[in-house]
GROMACS .gro file of C-alpha atoms in nm:
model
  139
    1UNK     CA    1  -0.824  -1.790  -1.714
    2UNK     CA    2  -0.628  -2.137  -1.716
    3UNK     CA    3  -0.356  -2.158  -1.940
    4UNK     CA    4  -0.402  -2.482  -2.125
    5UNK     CA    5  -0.044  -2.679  -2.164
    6UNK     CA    6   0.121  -2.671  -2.508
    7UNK     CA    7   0.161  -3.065  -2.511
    8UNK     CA    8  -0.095  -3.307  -2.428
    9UNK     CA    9  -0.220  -3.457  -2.115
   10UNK     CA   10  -0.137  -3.821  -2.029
   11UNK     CA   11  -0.529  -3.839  -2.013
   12UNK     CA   12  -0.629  -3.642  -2.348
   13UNK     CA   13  -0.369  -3.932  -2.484
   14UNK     CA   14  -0.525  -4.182  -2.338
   15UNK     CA   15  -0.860  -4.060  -2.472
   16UNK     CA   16  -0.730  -4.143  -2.840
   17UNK     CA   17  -0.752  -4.480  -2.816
   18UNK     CA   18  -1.103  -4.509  -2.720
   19UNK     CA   19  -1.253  -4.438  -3.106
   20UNK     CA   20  -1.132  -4.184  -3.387
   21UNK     CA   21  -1.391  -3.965  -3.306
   22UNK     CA   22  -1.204  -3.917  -2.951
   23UNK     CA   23  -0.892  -3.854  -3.118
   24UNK     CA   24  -1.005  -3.617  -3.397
   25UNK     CA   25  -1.191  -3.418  -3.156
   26UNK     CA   26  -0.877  -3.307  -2.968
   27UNK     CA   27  -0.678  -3.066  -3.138
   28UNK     CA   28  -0.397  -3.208  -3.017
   29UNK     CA   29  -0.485  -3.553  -3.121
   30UNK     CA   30  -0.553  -3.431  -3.420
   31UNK     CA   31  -0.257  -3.245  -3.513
   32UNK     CA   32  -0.058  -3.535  -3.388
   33UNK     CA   33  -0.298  -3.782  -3.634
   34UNK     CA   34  -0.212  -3.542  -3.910
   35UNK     CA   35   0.170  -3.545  -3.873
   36UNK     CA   36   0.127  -3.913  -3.878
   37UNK     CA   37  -0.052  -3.927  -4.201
   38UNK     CA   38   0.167  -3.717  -4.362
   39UNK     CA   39   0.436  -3.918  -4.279
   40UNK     CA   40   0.264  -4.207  -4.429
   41UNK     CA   41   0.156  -3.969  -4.730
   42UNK     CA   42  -0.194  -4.023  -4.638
   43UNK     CA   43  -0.359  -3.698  -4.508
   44UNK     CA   44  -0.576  -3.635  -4.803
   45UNK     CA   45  -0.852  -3.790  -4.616
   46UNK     CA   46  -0.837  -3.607  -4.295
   47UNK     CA   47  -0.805  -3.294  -4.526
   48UNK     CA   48  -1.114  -3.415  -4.665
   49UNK     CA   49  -1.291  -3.471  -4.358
   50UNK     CA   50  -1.219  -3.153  -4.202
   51UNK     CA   51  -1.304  -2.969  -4.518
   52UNK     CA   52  -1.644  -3.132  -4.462
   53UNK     CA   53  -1.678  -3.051  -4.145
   54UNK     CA   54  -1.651  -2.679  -4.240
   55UNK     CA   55  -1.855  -2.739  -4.489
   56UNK     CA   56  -2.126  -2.849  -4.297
   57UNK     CA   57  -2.110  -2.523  -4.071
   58UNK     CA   58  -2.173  -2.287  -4.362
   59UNK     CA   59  -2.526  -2.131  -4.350
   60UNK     CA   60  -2.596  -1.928  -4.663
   61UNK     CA   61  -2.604  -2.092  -5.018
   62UNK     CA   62  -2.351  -1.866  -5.148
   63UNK     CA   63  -2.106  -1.996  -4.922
   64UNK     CA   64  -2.212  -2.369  -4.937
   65UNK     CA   65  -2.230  -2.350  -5.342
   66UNK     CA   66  -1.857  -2.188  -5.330
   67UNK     CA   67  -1.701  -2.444  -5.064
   68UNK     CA   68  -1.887  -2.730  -5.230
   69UNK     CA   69  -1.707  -2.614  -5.554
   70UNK     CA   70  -1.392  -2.611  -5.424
   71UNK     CA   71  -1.380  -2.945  -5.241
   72UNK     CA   72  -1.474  -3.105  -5.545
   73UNK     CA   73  -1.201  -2.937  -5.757
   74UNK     CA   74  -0.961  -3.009  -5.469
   75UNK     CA   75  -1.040  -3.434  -5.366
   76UNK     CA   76  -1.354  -3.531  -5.550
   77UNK     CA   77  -1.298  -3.492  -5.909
   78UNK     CA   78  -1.062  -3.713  -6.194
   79UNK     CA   79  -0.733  -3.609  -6.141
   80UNK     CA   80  -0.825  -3.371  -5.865
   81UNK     CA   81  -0.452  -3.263  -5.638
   82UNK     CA   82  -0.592  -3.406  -5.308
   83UNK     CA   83  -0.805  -3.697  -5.485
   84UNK     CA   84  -0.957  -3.933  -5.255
   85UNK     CA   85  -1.067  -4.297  -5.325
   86UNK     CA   86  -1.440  -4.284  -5.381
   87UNK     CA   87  -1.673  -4.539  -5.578
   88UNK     CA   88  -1.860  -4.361  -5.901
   89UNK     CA   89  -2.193  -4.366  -5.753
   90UNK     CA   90  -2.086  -4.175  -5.445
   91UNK     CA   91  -1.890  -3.934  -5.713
   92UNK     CA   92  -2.189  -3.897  -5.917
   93UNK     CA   93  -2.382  -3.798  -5.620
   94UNK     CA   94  -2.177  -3.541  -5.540
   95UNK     CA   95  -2.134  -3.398  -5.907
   96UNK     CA   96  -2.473  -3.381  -5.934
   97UNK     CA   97  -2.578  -3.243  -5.589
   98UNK     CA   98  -2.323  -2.926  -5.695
   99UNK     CA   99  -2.608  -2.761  -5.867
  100UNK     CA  100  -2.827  -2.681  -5.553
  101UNK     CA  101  -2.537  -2.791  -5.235
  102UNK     CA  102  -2.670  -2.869  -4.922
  103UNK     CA  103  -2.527  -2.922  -4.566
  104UNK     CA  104  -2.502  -3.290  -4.624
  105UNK     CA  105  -2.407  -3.285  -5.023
  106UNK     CA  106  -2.069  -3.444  -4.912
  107UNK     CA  107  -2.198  -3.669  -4.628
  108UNK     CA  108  -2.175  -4.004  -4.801
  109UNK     CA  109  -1.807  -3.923  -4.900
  110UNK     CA  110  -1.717  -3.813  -4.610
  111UNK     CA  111  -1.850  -4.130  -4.415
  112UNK     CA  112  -1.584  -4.322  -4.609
  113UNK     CA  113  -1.311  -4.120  -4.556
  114UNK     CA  114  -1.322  -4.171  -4.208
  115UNK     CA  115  -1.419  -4.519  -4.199
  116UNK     CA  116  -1.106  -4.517  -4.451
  117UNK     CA  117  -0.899  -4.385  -4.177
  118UNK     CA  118  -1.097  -4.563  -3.883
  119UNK     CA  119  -0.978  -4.890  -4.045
  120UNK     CA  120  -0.616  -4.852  -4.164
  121UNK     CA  121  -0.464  -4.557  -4.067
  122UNK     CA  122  -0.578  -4.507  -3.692
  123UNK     CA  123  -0.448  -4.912  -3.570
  124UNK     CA  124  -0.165  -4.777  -3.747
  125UNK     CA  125  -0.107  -4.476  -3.561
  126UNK     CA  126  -0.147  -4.629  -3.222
  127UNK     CA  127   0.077  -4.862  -3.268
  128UNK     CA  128   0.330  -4.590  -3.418
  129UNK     CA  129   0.670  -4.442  -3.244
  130UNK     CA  130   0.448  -4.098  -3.257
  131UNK     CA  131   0.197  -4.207  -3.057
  132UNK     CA  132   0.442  -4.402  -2.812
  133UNK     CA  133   0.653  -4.108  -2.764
  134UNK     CA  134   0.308  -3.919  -2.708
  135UNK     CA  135   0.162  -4.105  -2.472
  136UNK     CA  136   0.502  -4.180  -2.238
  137UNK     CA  137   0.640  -3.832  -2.272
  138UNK     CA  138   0.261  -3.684  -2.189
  139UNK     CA  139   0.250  -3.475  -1.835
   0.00000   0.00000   0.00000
């Protein structure tokens, strides 16, 4: 079995700036998005997104009714700790999909969390010392 390196390759960074999708689909990109987002105290979306994306993977309805509970008490709701910036209609969705939660109750939500992050943060990131000092000091 190949070990895999514990930094990045000079071509997994290079893969980050072709689309977010590239990036957040490396966990290496990832992590490195996510230490840049907290820096900016910003992460609540990518927290939001990747909660989703577990969300999404859950196949009974116990598990999807308890996980869709808890991401709405944790970014969706007034006042919630992690709140995220969503219009009312796409909160009132979600409130009232909460009774019978499907795969794609937080789809809508999560579709502007990323574009959130597509849009401001991500330029932002590849244009930050983080990602510099990623991408020369890659092997």
């Amino acid at each position: 079995m190949k070990n895999r390196p514990y930094r990045p390759t000079a071509d997994d960074v290079s893969q980050w700036e072709q689309s977010l999708e590239s990036l957040l689909s490396n966990k290496y990109g990832k992590a490195a998005f996510y230490i840049f987002l907290k820096s900016e105290f910003c992460e609540e979306n990518m927290e939001f997104w990747t909660a989703c994306e577990d969300f999404r993977q859950q196949t009974s309805e116990k598990d999807l009714a308890s996980k869709a509970s808890s991401i709405y008490e944790e970014f969706i709701r007034n006042e919630a700790p992690k709140e995220i910036n969503l219009d009312f209609h796409t909160k009132n969705a979600i409130m009232q999909s909460l009774q019978r939660p499907t795969a794609s109750s937080f789809l809508a939500a999560q579709r502007k969390a990323f574009s959130l992050m597509e849009n401001n943060a991500y330029p932002r990131f590849l244009h930050s010392d983080l990602y510099r000092q990623l991408s020369h000091g890659a092997s």
